[in-house]
Coordinates of C-alpha atoms in Angstrom, one line a residue:
M216 CA 10.3 -33.8 -7.5
T217 CA 8.1 -35.4 -10.5
N218 CA 10.3 -36.8 -14.0
S219 CA 8.3 -34.2 -15.7
A220 CA 8.8 -30.9 -13.3
H221 CA 12.2 -31.2 -12.7
T222 CA 12.8 -31.4 -16.9
W223 CA 10.5 -28.1 -16.8
L224 CA 12.3 -26.3 -14.6
L225 CA 15.7 -27.2 -16.2
L226 CA 14.4 -25.9 -19.3
A227 CA 13.3 -22.5 -17.7
V228 CA 17.0 -22.1 -17.0
L229 CA 18.7 -23.5 -20.1
L230 CA 16.8 -20.8 -22.0
S231 CA 17.5 -21.9 -26.3
P232 CA 18.9 -19.0 -28.0
A233 CA 16.3 -20.0 -31.2
L234 CA 13.9 -19.6 -29.4
A235 CA 14.0 -16.2 -28.2
S236 CA 14.7 -15.1 -31.8
A237 CA 11.0 -15.5 -31.4
E238 CA 10.5 -12.3 -28.6
T239 CA 7.5 -10.6 -29.1
S240 CA 4.8 -8.4 -27.2
R241 CA 3.1 -10.6 -26.0
V242 CA 5.3 -13.8 -25.6
S243 CA 6.1 -15.8 -22.1
P244 CA 8.9 -15.0 -20.5
T245 CA 9.6 -18.8 -20.3
R246 CA 10.5 -18.5 -23.8
S247 CA 12.5 -15.7 -23.6
K248 CA 15.9 -14.9 -22.5
H249 CA 16.1 -13.2 -18.9
F250 CA 17.8 -10.9 -18.0
A251 CA 19.9 -11.3 -15.3
A252 CA 17.9 -15.3 -13.3
D253 CA 19.7 -15.2 -10.0
S254 CA 18.0 -13.0 -8.1
L255 CA 16.2 -13.5 -4.8
R256 CA 13.2 -14.0 -4.0
G257 CA 10.8 -10.2 -3.9
T258 CA 13.8 -7.4 -5.6
L259 CA 11.3 -6.0 -7.3
A260 CA 9.0 -5.8 -4.3
R261 CA 6.1 -3.1 -5.5
D262 CA 6.5 -1.5 -1.9
H263 CA 10.3 -0.9 -3.0
A264 CA 12.2 2.2 -4.6
S265 CA 13.7 1.8 -8.3
R266 CA 16.2 -1.2 -9.4
L267 CA 16.3 1.2 -13.5
V268 CA 16.8 4.2 -13.9
H269 CA 18.3 5.9 -16.7
F270 CA 21.3 8.8 -17.3
R271 CA 21.9 10.8 -20.3
G272 CA 25.3 12.3 -19.6
A273 CA 29.1 11.7 -21.8
Q274 CA 27.1 8.1 -21.8
D275 CA 23.5 7.4 -22.8
R276 CA 23.1 4.5 -20.2
T277 CA 20.7 2.6 -18.0
Y278 CA 21.2 1.0 -14.7
V279 CA 19.6 -2.2 -13.4
A280 CA 20.3 -2.5 -9.4
Y281 CA 19.0 -6.9 -7.8
L282 CA 20.1 -8.6 -5.4
D283 CA 21.6 -12.3 -6.6
H284 CA 21.1 -15.7 -4.7
Y285 CA 24.6 -15.2 -3.3
H286 CA 23.1 -11.7 -1.2
D287 CA 25.5 -9.8 -2.9
V288 CA 24.4 -6.0 -4.5
M289 CA 24.8 -6.9 -8.2
V290 CA 24.5 -3.9 -10.8
A291 CA 24.1 -4.1 -14.6
C292 CA 23.8 -1.5 -17.7
Y293 CA 22.9 -1.2 -20.8
D294 CA 24.5 1.3 -23.4
H295 CA 21.7 3.1 -25.7
D296 CA 24.7 3.5 -27.9
Q297 CA 26.3 -0.1 -28.4
G298 CA 22.7 -1.5 -27.7
D299 CA 24.5 -4.1 -24.9
W300 CA 24.5 -4.9 -21.4
L301 CA 27.5 -4.0 -19.8
G302 CA 28.8 -6.1 -16.2
P303 CA 26.6 -7.3 -13.7
V304 CA 29.3 -6.8 -11.3
R305 CA 29.3 -6.9 -7.3
V306 CA 29.0 -3.9 -5.8
D307 CA 28.2 -4.9 -2.3
C308 CA 26.6 -8.1 0.4
A309 CA 23.4 -6.7 1.4
P310 CA 23.0 -6.7 5.1
I311 CA 20.4 -9.5 5.1
R312 CA 18.3 -12.2 3.2
D313 CA 15.1 -10.8 2.2
G314 CA 14.0 -8.7 0.2
H315 CA 13.7 -5.5 1.9
A316 CA 17.6 -5.3 1.3
A317 CA 16.6 -4.9 -2.7
P318 CA 19.4 -2.0 -3.3
A319 CA 17.6 1.1 -4.5
I320 CA 19.5 2.6 -7.4
F321 CA 20.6 6.1 -8.0
V322 CA 22.4 8.6 -10.4
D323 CA 23.4 12.1 -8.9
S324 CA 23.8 14.8 -10.9
K325 CA 27.1 14.6 -11.4
G326 CA 26.7 10.6 -13.1
F327 CA 27.7 8.9 -10.2
L328 CA 26.4 5.6 -9.3
H329 CA 24.6 5.1 -5.4
T330 CA 23.5 1.9 -4.9
F331 CA 21.2 2.1 -1.2
S332 CA 20.1 -1.5 0.8
A333 CA 18.4 -1.6 3.7
R334 CA 17.2 -3.7 6.7
G335 CA 19.2 -2.4 9.8
A336 CA 21.5 0.8 9.1
I337 CA 22.0 1.2 5.6
R338 CA 24.5 0.3 3.5
H339 CA 25.4 3.6 0.6
C340 CA 28.2 2.0 -1.8
R341 CA 29.0 4.9 -4.2
S342 CA 31.2 4.8 -7.3
K343 CA 34.7 6.0 -7.7
R344 CA 33.6 7.5 -11.8
P345 CA 31.0 8.9 -13.3
E346 CA 29.0 6.8 -15.1
D347 CA 30.8 3.7 -14.5
I348 CA 30.3 0.6 -12.7
T349 CA 33.2 -1.2 -13.0
E350 CA 34.8 0.3 -9.4
W351 CA 33.2 1.1 -6.2
E352 CA 34.2 2.9 -3.1
S353 CA 33.5 0.6 0.0
A354 CA 29.8 0.7 2.0
Q355 CA 29.2 3.6 4.0
L356 CA 26.8 2.9 6.9
I357 CA 23.5 5.6 6.9
G358 CA 21.1 6.3 9.9
P359 CA 21.5 4.4 13.6
Q360 CA 22.7 0.7 13.6
D361 CA 20.5 -0.2 16.5
K362 CA 17.3 -0.2 14.6
S363 CA 15.3 -2.0 11.0
L364 CA 15.6 1.0 8.1
T365 CA 13.2 -0.3 5.1
Y366 CA 11.9 1.6 2.0
T367 CA 15.3 3.9 1.5
Y368 CA 14.2 6.4 -1.6
P369 CA 17.2 8.9 -3.1
V370 CA 16.0 11.7 -4.8
E371 CA 18.5 15.5 -5.6
T372 CA 17.9 19.3 -5.3
P373 CA 19.1 21.2 -7.9
Q374 CA 21.4 22.5 -5.4
G375 CA 23.1 19.3 -5.6
D376 CA 21.6 18.0 -1.7
L377 CA 20.8 14.2 -1.4
L378 CA 18.2 13.1 0.0
L379 CA 17.3 9.6 0.8
F380 CA 13.8 8.7 2.7
Y381 CA 13.5 5.5 4.7
R382 CA 11.7 4.4 7.7
L383 CA 12.9 4.8 11.0
G384 CA 12.2 1.2 12.5
G385 CA 10.2 -2.2 11.8
A386 CA 6.6 -3.0 10.9
G387 CA 5.4 -3.0 14.2
G388 CA 5.8 -0.1 16.9
N389 CA 6.7 3.2 16.3
S390 CA 8.4 3.5 13.3
P391 CA 8.4 7.4 11.7
L392 CA 8.9 8.2 8.0
V393 CA 12.8 10.3 7.7
V394 CA 15.5 12.0 6.3
S395 CA 19.1 12.1 6.1
R396 CA 20.6 14.9 4.2
S397 CA 23.6 15.7 2.6
S398 CA 25.6 18.3 2.0
D399 CA 28.9 17.5 0.3
R400 CA 27.6 14.6 -2.4
S401 CA 27.5 11.4 0.1
A402 CA 30.6 12.1 1.7
T403 CA 29.1 12.6 4.7
W404 CA 25.2 12.0 5.8
A405 CA 23.0 14.4 8.3
S406 CA 21.4 12.2 10.8
P407 CA 17.9 11.5 10.7
R408 CA 14.7 13.6 10.9
I409 CA 11.4 12.7 11.0
L410 CA 9.1 14.2 9.2
V411 CA 5.8 12.0 9.7
D412 CA 5.6 10.8 13.3
Y413 CA 3.4 8.0 14.7
G414 CA 4.8 8.4 18.2
M415 CA 3.2 7.4 22.1
N416 CA 1.4 10.9 21.7
H417 CA -0.3 10.1 18.9
G418 CA -0.6 6.6 18.4
S419 CA 2.0 3.9 17.8
G420 CA 2.4 3.4 13.6
S421 CA 4.6 2.8 11.3
V422 CA 5.3 3.9 7.7
K423 CA 6.1 2.5 4.2
I424 CA 6.6 4.7 1.8
G425 CA 4.9 4.1 -1.8
D426 CA 7.1 7.1 -3.9
A427 CA 8.6 9.9 -3.2
V428 CA 9.5 12.2 -6.4
Y429 CA 10.8 15.7 -6.5
D430 CA 9.2 18.1 -8.3
A431 CA 11.6 20.8 -9.5
Q432 CA 8.7 23.1 -10.8
T433 CA 6.9 23.2 -6.7
A434 CA 11.1 22.9 -6.0
R435 CA 9.5 19.9 -3.0
V436 CA 9.4 16.7 -2.7
H437 CA 6.3 15.0 -3.7
L438 CA 5.4 11.7 -0.9
V439 CA 3.2 8.4 -1.1
I440 CA 3.4 6.6 2.3
K441 CA 0.9 3.7 3.9
E442 CA 0.6 3.5 7.3
R443 CA 0.1 0.4 10.0
D444 CA -1.5 1.6 13.0
N445 CA -0.6 -0.5 15.5
T446 CA -2.2 0.5 18.4
G447 CA -4.6 -2.9 18.3
P448 CA -6.4 -5.0 18.0
G449 CA -5.6 -5.9 15.0
V450 CA -3.2 -3.6 12.3
K451 CA -4.9 -0.4 10.1
W452 CA -4.1 0.4 7.2
R453 CA -3.7 5.0 5.7
A454 CA -2.9 5.6 2.6
H455 CA -1.3 9.6 3.2
Y456 CA -0.2 12.1 0.3
C457 CA 2.4 14.9 1.4
Q458 CA 4.9 16.7 0.6
Y459 CA 8.4 18.2 1.6
D460 CA 10.5 21.4 1.4
P461 CA 13.7 21.1 1.3
A462 CA 14.2 24.5 1.6
A463 CA 12.3 25.4 4.0
D464 CA 13.2 21.8 5.9
S465 CA 9.1 21.3 7.0
V466 CA 5.8 19.2 5.6
F467 CA 2.7 20.2 3.7
A468 CA -0.4 19.4 3.4
L469 CA -3.0 18.6 0.3
N470 CA -4.8 20.9 1.2
G471 CA -1.2 23.1 1.3
A472 CA -1.4 23.7 4.9
N473 CA 2.6 23.8 6.9
L474 CA 2.4 21.1 8.9
G475 CA 5.7 22.3 9.9
K476 CA 9.3 20.6 10.4
T477 CA 7.1 17.3 11.6
A478 CA 3.6 15.6 10.5
S479 CA 1.3 13.6 13.2
R480 CA -1.0 11.7 12.4
E481 CA -3.7 13.9 13.2
A482 CA -2.1 17.2 11.2
L483 CA -2.4 14.7 8.3
G484 CA -5.7 13.3 9.0
K485 CA -7.0 17.5 9.5
N486 CA -5.3 18.7 6.5
D487 CA -7.0 16.6 3.8
C488 CA -3.9 14.2 3.4
L489 CA -6.2 11.1 4.1
L490 CA -6.1 8.9 0.6
P491 CA -8.8 6.1 -0.1
A492 CA -6.0 4.0 -0.7
A493 CA -2.6 3.5 -1.4
A494 CA -1.3 4.8 -4.0
D495 CA 1.2 4.5 -7.4
M496 CA 1.6 8.5 -8.1
A497 CA 2.8 10.0 -11.6
L498 CA 3.7 13.6 -13.1
A499 CA 2.5 15.6 -15.9
G500 CA 1.7 18.9 -16.0
G501 CA 2.2 20.7 -13.0
R502 CA -0.2 18.3 -11.4
V503 CA 0.1 15.4 -9.3
Y504 CA -1.6 12.0 -10.2
L505 CA -2.9 8.5 -7.7
L506 CA -3.3 5.2 -8.9
M507 CA -5.5 4.1 -6.0
R508 CA -7.9 0.5 -5.8
P509 CA -10.0 1.0 -2.3
K510 CA -12.2 -1.4 -3.8
G511 CA -12.8 -0.4 -7.7
W512 CA -8.9 0.7 -9.7
I513 CA -9.8 5.0 -9.4
L514 CA -7.3 7.9 -11.1
G515 CA -7.0 10.8 -8.3
K516 CA -5.7 13.8 -8.9
I517 CA -4.5 17.0 -7.0
E518 CA -5.4 20.1 -8.1
D519 CA -6.0 23.4 -6.6
G520 CA -5.0 21.6 -2.8
R521 CA -8.7 19.0 -3.7
L522 CA -8.1 15.6 -4.6
A523 CA -10.6 14.6 -7.9
Q524 CA -11.2 11.2 -8.4
R525 CA -12.8 9.0 -11.3
D526 CA -13.9 4.9 -11.6
L527 CA -11.2 3.6 -13.8
P528 CA -14.2 0.6 -14.9
T529 CA -11.7 -1.6 -17.4
L530 CA -8.7 -2.0 -15.1
Q531 CA -11.7 -3.3 -12.2
D532 CA -9.6 -6.7 -12.1
A533 CA -5.8 -5.9 -12.8
A534 CA -3.4 -5.9 -10.1
Q535 CA 0.1 -4.1 -9.2
A536 CA -1.1 -1.6 -11.4
I537 CA 1.3 1.6 -11.7
L538 CA 0.9 4.5 -13.9
C539 CA 3.2 6.0 -16.6
I540 CA 1.7 9.5 -17.9
P541 CA 4.7 9.7 -21.0
A542 CA 3.2 12.5 -23.0
K543 CA 0.2 14.3 -23.5
D544 CA -1.7 11.9 -25.4
D545 CA -0.5 9.1 -23.9
W546 CA -1.2 8.5 -20.2
R547 CA -0.5 4.2 -19.4
I548 CA -1.0 1.9 -16.5
Y549 CA 0.7 -1.4 -16.8
G550 CA -0.5 -4.1 -14.6
Y551 CA -1.3 -7.8 -14.8
R552 CA -4.1 -9.9 -15.0
K553 CA -4.9 -12.9 -13.8
C554 CA -5.8 -16.4 -16.2
E555 CA -6.2 -19.5 -15.8
P556 CA -3.1 -21.3 -13.9
T557 CA -1.3 -24.0 -15.9
T558 CA 1.9 -26.7 -14.4
P559 CA 3.8 -25.6 -13.4
Y560 CA 2.9 -22.3 -12.0
P561 CA -0.1 -22.1 -8.9
T562 CA -0.9 -18.8 -9.8
Q563 CA -0.4 -17.1 -13.3
G564 CA -1.0 -13.8 -14.5
N565 CA -1.0 -12.1 -18.0
L566 CA 1.5 -8.6 -17.9
L567 CA -0.8 -5.1 -19.8
I568 CA -0.9 -2.2 -20.5
W569 CA -4.0 0.2 -21.0
R570 CA -3.9 3.5 -22.6
S571 CA -5.6 6.4 -22.2
R572 CA -4.9 9.6 -25.5
D573 CA -7.7 11.7 -23.2
E574 CA -5.6 12.3 -20.6
G575 CA -6.9 9.8 -18.4
A576 CA -10.3 10.3 -19.3
T577 CA -11.8 6.9 -21.1
W578 CA -9.1 4.3 -21.2
D579 CA -9.1 1.2 -23.7
Q580 CA -9.4 -2.3 -22.6
G581 CA -5.8 -3.3 -21.9
Q582 CA -3.2 -5.0 -24.4
V583 CA -1.6 -8.4 -23.0
L584 CA 2.2 -7.5 -23.5
V585 CA 3.5 -10.8 -22.1
D586 CA 1.6 -14.2 -21.3
N587 CA 1.6 -16.4 -18.3
A588 CA 3.9 -14.4 -16.0
A589 CA 4.5 -15.7 -12.4
L590 CA 2.6 -14.1 -9.4
D591 CA 3.9 -14.3 -6.0
H592 CA 1.7 -13.0 -3.8
G593 CA 2.1 -9.0 -4.2
L594 CA 6.1 -10.0 -3.7
L595 CA 6.4 -9.6 -7.0
G596 CA 6.4 -6.4 -8.7
L597 CA 7.3 -3.6 -11.8
N598 CA 9.5 -1.5 -11.8
L599 CA 8.7 1.5 -14.6
V600 CA 12.6 3.4 -15.4
R601 CA 12.9 6.7 -12.8
R602 CA 15.5 9.7 -14.5
P603 CA 17.2 10.8 -12.1
P604 CA 17.8 13.6 -10.2
T605 CA 14.2 13.5 -9.2
M606 CA 13.2 9.9 -10.2
Q607 CA 10.0 10.5 -12.0
K608 CA 9.4 7.8 -14.7
S609 CA 10.7 8.4 -17.6
P610 CA 10.1 6.1 -20.6
E611 CA 12.7 6.0 -23.7
T612 CA 12.8 4.5 -26.7
T613 CA 15.7 1.8 -26.8
G614 CA 16.4 0.2 -23.9
P615 CA 15.5 -1.3 -20.6
M616 CA 12.1 0.6 -19.5
I617 CA 9.7 -2.0 -17.2
L618 CA 11.5 -4.7 -15.3
F619 CA 9.3 -7.9 -14.2
Q620 CA 10.6 -11.3 -12.4
E621 CA 9.4 -15.0 -12.2
A622 CA 9.5 -16.7 -8.9
F623 CA 6.9 -19.2 -7.7
G624 CA 5.3 -18.5 -4.5
M625 CA 4.7 -20.1 -1.5
S626 CA 2.0 -22.2 -2.3
Y627 CA 3.3 -23.8 -4.3
G628 CA 3.8 -26.3 -1.3
R629 CA 5.9 -30.0 -1.3
E630 CA 6.5 -30.5 -4.6
L631 CA 9.2 -28.7 -4.8
R632 CA 10.9 -30.1 -2.2
G633 CA 14.5 -31.5 -3.2
P634 CA 15.8 -35.2 -3.2
D635 CA 18.4 -34.2 0.2
G636 CA 14.6 -32.5 1.4
S637 CA 15.3 -29.3 1.4
T638 CA 12.5 -27.2 2.6
F639 CA 10.8 -25.0 -0.3
S640 CA 12.4 -21.5 0.3
D641 CA 15.8 -23.2 -0.2
M642 CA 14.9 -23.7 -3.7
Q643 CA 14.1 -20.9 -4.5
L644 CA 17.5 -20.4 -4.5
R645 CA 18.1 -22.4 -7.5
F646 CA 15.4 -22.1 -9.7
N647 CA 13.7 -20.0 -11.5
K648 CA 15.1 -16.5 -10.6
K649 CA 14.7 -14.8 -13.3
L650 CA 14.2 -10.5 -13.7
Y651 CA 12.2 -10.0 -17.5
A652 CA 13.8 -6.1 -19.3
L653 CA 11.0 -5.1 -21.7
N654 CA 11.8 -1.7 -24.0
A655 CA 9.8 1.2 -24.7
E656 CA 8.1 -1.3 -27.8
H657 CA 7.4 -3.7 -25.1
A658 CA 10.4 -6.5 -26.8
F659 CA 12.2 -7.7 -24.0
V660 CA 15.7 -7.1 -24.0
T661 CA 18.3 -9.7 -22.8
R662 CA 21.6 -10.8 -22.0
G663 CA 21.3 -14.0 -22.4
T664 CA 23.3 -15.0 -20.0
P665 CA 21.8 -18.6 -18.2
F666 CA 22.1 -19.1 -14.8
T667 CA 24.8 -21.0 -13.4
F668 CA 24.7 -22.2 -9.7
S669 CA 28.6 -21.7 -8.7
G670 CA 29.1 -22.3 -4.9
Y671 CA 27.6 -20.0 -1.4
S672 CA 29.2 -17.3 0.0
D673 CA 30.4 -19.8 2.9
G674 CA 32.3 -21.0 0.8
R675 CA 30.3 -24.4 0.0
D676 CA 30.4 -25.8 -3.3
G677 CA 27.1 -25.2 -5.6
P678 CA 24.9 -28.5 -5.8
P679 CA 24.2 -30.2 -9.3
A680 CA 22.6 -28.9 -11.9
G681 CA 19.1 -29.6 -11.5
Q682 CA 19.0 -30.6 -7.7
A683 CA 18.2 -28.6 -4.6
P684 CA 21.1 -26.8 -2.5
G685 CA 20.2 -28.4 0.4
P686 CA 20.3 -26.7 3.9
R687 CA 20.2 -23.2 4.7
A688 CA 23.4 -21.4 3.1
S689 CA 25.0 -18.7 6.2
F690 CA 25.2 -15.7 3.7
Q691 CA 28.0 -13.7 5.5
L692 CA 28.6 -10.1 4.7
R693 CA 32.1 -10.4 3.0

């Protein structure tokens, strides 16, 4: 590593309070205090469930879950009344060292916090007391332990049943969409029930969950899913929209047809569930809106069993966009737009917001919120705050509203090899693993806690400051 790159990395970790005082809605994140600087790569991947939920009970708090470099599930919260952060607290150890294991966080209607970390059997943890992150019950396993389970999405029905949607299996073979239900507030969970199947009778396939939101008006869960067709040769992708009725325990198509307890690929196709592309979902005024990019960005609206589409020309150069509708006259899209690459990042992007004041009919040209955020080949995502138990997007006026992450991409190559010959992936445990939080005014909500590497989970000491961790650590459940 060159001396200049080495120096920059140290400066990115040891952040200056003087620079942090200059935070505005348009400022490089490397000049601002981070929310957390020990998060694993992929923690905020866009095709994973929410890491950020706001719950107003006895306390008014926003809760955040992430993985640290020890492979531990961490939870922190922002107290809106105090205007300060509490935690983080170590909750559990994730099943594997992988972004897929990043924890989904949920707060039930009684105020108990839940984390769900998956890739293998799902590890579920619940707080011992409502609205209290300090103590947690021992982890329990959900689902079969002989399969790779991923993409956990929790919601709660008005009757108090907890529903956990996830993929039963890995990327290859037949890995259907399933739901597990708990009728005793997570003390026990029913075996997974298949909702969308790509079994041998239909051609093998696997599902990725894009979003799952409970709609109190219809008493159904809206589901956006992405299907990988594994029948070969080659891999084909499709996207679908459907609904799940917890009371009837049935799947319903976009056109309203009852597809029974389990829907097939063919049934989804015959009943207009096929989408032009994978979608980000928002609910407003009793309707479902879908932000999609088959080639150029489009906005879809589901109404009367049909999908209407509208082009979004001002977004055509955007990436990783997400849709949010806080009010009738305030529609928002957040996303990245590429900018000139500058050292030390190989890829750069500005974080922007596009707004519409006429219910999505027209959109402005976009306003830059953060300059030069590092992009990481699609694994660097944005998370908007959710409101449990329905898990709809819910921007707040104070506290964290949006999370984003900086991480070096694999394309950066040999320049990041350490003096001890450690690989690039090992370097990711040490350098530039920072999360940032913005509030509804798009100002940084910081903790100001510098990152220090204090050792591996297997007991080895950490490296001297500024050096790579060395050979890959053997991460163990503990």
